mmCIF file of C-alpha atoms in Angstrom:
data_model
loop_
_atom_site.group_PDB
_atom_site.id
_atom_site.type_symbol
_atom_site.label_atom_id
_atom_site.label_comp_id
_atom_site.label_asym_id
_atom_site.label_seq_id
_atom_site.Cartn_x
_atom_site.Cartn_y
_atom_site.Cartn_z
ATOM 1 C CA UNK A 957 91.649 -37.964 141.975
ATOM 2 C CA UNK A 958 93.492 -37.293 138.485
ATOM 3 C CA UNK A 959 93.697 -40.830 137.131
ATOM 4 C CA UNK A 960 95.782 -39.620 133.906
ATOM 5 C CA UNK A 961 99.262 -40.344 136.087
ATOM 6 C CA UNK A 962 98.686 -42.921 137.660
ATOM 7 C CA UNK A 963 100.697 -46.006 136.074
ATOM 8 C CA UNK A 964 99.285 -49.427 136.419
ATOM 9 C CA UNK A 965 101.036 -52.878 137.275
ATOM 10 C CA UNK A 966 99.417 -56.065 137.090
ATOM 11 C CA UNK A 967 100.311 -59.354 138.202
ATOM 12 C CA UNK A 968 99.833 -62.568 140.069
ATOM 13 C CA UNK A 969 99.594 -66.252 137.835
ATOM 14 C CA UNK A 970 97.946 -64.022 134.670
ATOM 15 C CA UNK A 971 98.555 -60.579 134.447
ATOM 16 C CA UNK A 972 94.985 -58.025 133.584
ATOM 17 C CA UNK A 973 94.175 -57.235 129.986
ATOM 18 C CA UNK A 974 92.574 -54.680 128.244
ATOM 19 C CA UNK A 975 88.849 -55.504 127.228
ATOM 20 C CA UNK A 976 86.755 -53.854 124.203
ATOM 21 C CA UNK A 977 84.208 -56.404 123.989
ATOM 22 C CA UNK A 978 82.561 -56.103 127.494
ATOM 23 C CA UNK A 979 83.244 -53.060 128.552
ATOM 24 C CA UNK A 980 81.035 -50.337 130.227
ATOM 25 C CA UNK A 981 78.762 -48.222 127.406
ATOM 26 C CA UNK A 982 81.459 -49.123 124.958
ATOM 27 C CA UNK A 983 84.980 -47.561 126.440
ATOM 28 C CA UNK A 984 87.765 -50.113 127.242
ATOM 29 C CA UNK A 985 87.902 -51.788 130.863
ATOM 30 C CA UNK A 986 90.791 -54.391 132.509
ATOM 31 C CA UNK A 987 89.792 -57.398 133.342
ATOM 32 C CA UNK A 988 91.461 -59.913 135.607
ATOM 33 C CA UNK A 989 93.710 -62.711 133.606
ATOM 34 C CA UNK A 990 92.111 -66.177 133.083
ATOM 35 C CA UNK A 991 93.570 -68.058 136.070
ATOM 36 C CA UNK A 992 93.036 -71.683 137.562
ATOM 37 C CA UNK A 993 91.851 -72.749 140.746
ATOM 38 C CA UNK A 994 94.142 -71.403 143.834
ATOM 39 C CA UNK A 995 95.563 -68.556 142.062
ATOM 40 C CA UNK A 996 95.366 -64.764 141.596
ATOM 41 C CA UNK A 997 95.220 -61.852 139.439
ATOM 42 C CA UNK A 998 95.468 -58.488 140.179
ATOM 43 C CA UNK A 999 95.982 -54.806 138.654
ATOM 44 C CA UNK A 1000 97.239 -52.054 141.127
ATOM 45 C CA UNK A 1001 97.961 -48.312 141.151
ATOM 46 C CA UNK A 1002 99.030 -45.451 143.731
ATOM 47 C CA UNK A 1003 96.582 -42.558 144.193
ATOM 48 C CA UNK A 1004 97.321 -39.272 145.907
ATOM 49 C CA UNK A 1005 94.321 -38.362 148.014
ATOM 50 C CA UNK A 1006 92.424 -37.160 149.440
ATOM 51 C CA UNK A 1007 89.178 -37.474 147.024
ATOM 52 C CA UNK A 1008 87.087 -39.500 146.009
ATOM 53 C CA UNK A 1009 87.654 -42.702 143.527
ATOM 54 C CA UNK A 1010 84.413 -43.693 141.009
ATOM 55 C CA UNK A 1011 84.906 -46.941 139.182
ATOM 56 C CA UNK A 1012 82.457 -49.752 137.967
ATOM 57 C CA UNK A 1013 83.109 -52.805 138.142
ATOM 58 C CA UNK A 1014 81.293 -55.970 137.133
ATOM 59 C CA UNK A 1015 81.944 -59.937 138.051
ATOM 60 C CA UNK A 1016 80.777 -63.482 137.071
ATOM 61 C CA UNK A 1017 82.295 -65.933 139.378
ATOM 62 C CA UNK A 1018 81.719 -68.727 142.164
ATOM 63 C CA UNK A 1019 79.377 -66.291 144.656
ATOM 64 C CA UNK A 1020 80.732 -67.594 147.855
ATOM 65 C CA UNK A 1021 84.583 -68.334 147.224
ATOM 66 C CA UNK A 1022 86.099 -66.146 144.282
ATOM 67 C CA UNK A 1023 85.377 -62.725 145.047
ATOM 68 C CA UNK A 1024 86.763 -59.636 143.113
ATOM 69 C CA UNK A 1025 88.324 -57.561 146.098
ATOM 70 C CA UNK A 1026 89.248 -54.080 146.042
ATOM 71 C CA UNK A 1027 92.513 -52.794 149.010
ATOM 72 C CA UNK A 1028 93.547 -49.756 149.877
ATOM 73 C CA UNK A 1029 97.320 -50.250 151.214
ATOM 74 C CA UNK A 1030 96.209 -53.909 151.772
ATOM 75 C CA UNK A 1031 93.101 -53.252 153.872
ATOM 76 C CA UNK A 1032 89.754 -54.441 152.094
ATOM 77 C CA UNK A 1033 87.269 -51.826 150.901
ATOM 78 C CA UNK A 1034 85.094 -53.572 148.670
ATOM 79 C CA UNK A 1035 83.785 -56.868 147.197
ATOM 80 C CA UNK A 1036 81.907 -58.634 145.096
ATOM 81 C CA UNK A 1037 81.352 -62.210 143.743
ATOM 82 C CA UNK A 1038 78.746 -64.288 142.481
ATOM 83 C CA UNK A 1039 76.984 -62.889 139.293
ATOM 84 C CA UNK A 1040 77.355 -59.378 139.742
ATOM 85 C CA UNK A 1041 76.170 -56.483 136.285
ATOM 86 C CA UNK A 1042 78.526 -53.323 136.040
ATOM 87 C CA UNK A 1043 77.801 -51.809 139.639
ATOM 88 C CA UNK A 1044 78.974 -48.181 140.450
ATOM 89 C CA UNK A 1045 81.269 -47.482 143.305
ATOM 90 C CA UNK A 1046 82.515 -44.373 145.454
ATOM 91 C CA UNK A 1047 85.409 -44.932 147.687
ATOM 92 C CA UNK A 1048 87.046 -42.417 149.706
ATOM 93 C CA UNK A 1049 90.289 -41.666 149.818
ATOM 94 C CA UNK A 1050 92.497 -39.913 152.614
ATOM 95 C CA UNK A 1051 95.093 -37.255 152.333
ATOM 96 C CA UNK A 1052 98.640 -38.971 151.325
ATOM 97 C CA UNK A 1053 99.661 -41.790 148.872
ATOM 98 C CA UNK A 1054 97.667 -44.597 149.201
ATOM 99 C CA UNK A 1055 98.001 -48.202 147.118
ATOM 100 C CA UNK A 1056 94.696 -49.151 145.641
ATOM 101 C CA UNK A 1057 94.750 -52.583 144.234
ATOM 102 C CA UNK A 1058 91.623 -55.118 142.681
ATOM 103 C CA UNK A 1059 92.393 -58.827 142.943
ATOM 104 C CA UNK A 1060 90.667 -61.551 141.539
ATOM 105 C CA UNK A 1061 90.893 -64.675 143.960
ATOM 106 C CA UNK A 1062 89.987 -67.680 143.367
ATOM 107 C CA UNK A 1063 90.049 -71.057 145.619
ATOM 108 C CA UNK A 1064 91.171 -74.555 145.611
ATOM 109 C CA UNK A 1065 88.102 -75.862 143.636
ATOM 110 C CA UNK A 1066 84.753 -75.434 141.544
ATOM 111 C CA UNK A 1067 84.049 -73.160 138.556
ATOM 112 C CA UNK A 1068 80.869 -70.774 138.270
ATOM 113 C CA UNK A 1069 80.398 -67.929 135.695
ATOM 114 C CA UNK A 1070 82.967 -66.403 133.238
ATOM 115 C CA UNK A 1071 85.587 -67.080 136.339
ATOM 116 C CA UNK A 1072 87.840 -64.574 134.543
ATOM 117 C CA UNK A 1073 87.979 -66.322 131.566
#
């Protein structure tokens, strides 16, 4: 996949920044906007398949209720929560356009980890 067209929207209650700080062996990552309990941020692209997508991610967050979720046209194809070091992932992606979107969730209550802060 040729990631240098796709263009990136982000939204939800706090839009995704750019991060130098924490960032994998020193290049620049997104992270998810610092949100409060019950609300969402997310960062989103379309992809022209098929190949394959390589990303890592990373998370520090409430392990059983405030996962970071990754959808391909709105169908879940990965997650993670909990306290979670920069973990590499493969996805595979079809022949055609396809909407590829991470979301950071969190629910109604309780705070645990960095929580996208």
């Amino acid at each position: 996949l040729n990631r240098s067209d796709w263009v990136w929207t982000s939204g939800g209650a706090t839009p995704w920044i750019l991060d130098d700080e924490d960032a994998w062996l020193g290049e620049v990552s997104a992270r998810s906007g610092d949100i409060a309990d019950g609300q969402t941020s997310w960062i989103e692209s379309q992809v022209r398949g098929p190949g394959l997508l390589s990303f890592r991610w990373k998370v520090s967050s409430e392990g059983c209720c405030d996962p970071l979720v990754l959808t391909m046209n709105g169908d879940q194809v990965r997650a993670i929560s909990g306290g979670v070091d920069w973990r590499f992932e493969t996805v595979e992606v079809p022949a055609g356009i396809h909407d590829l979107r991470w979301t950071y969730r969190k629910d109604g209550s309780v705070s645990t980890g960095a929580d996208g802060e």
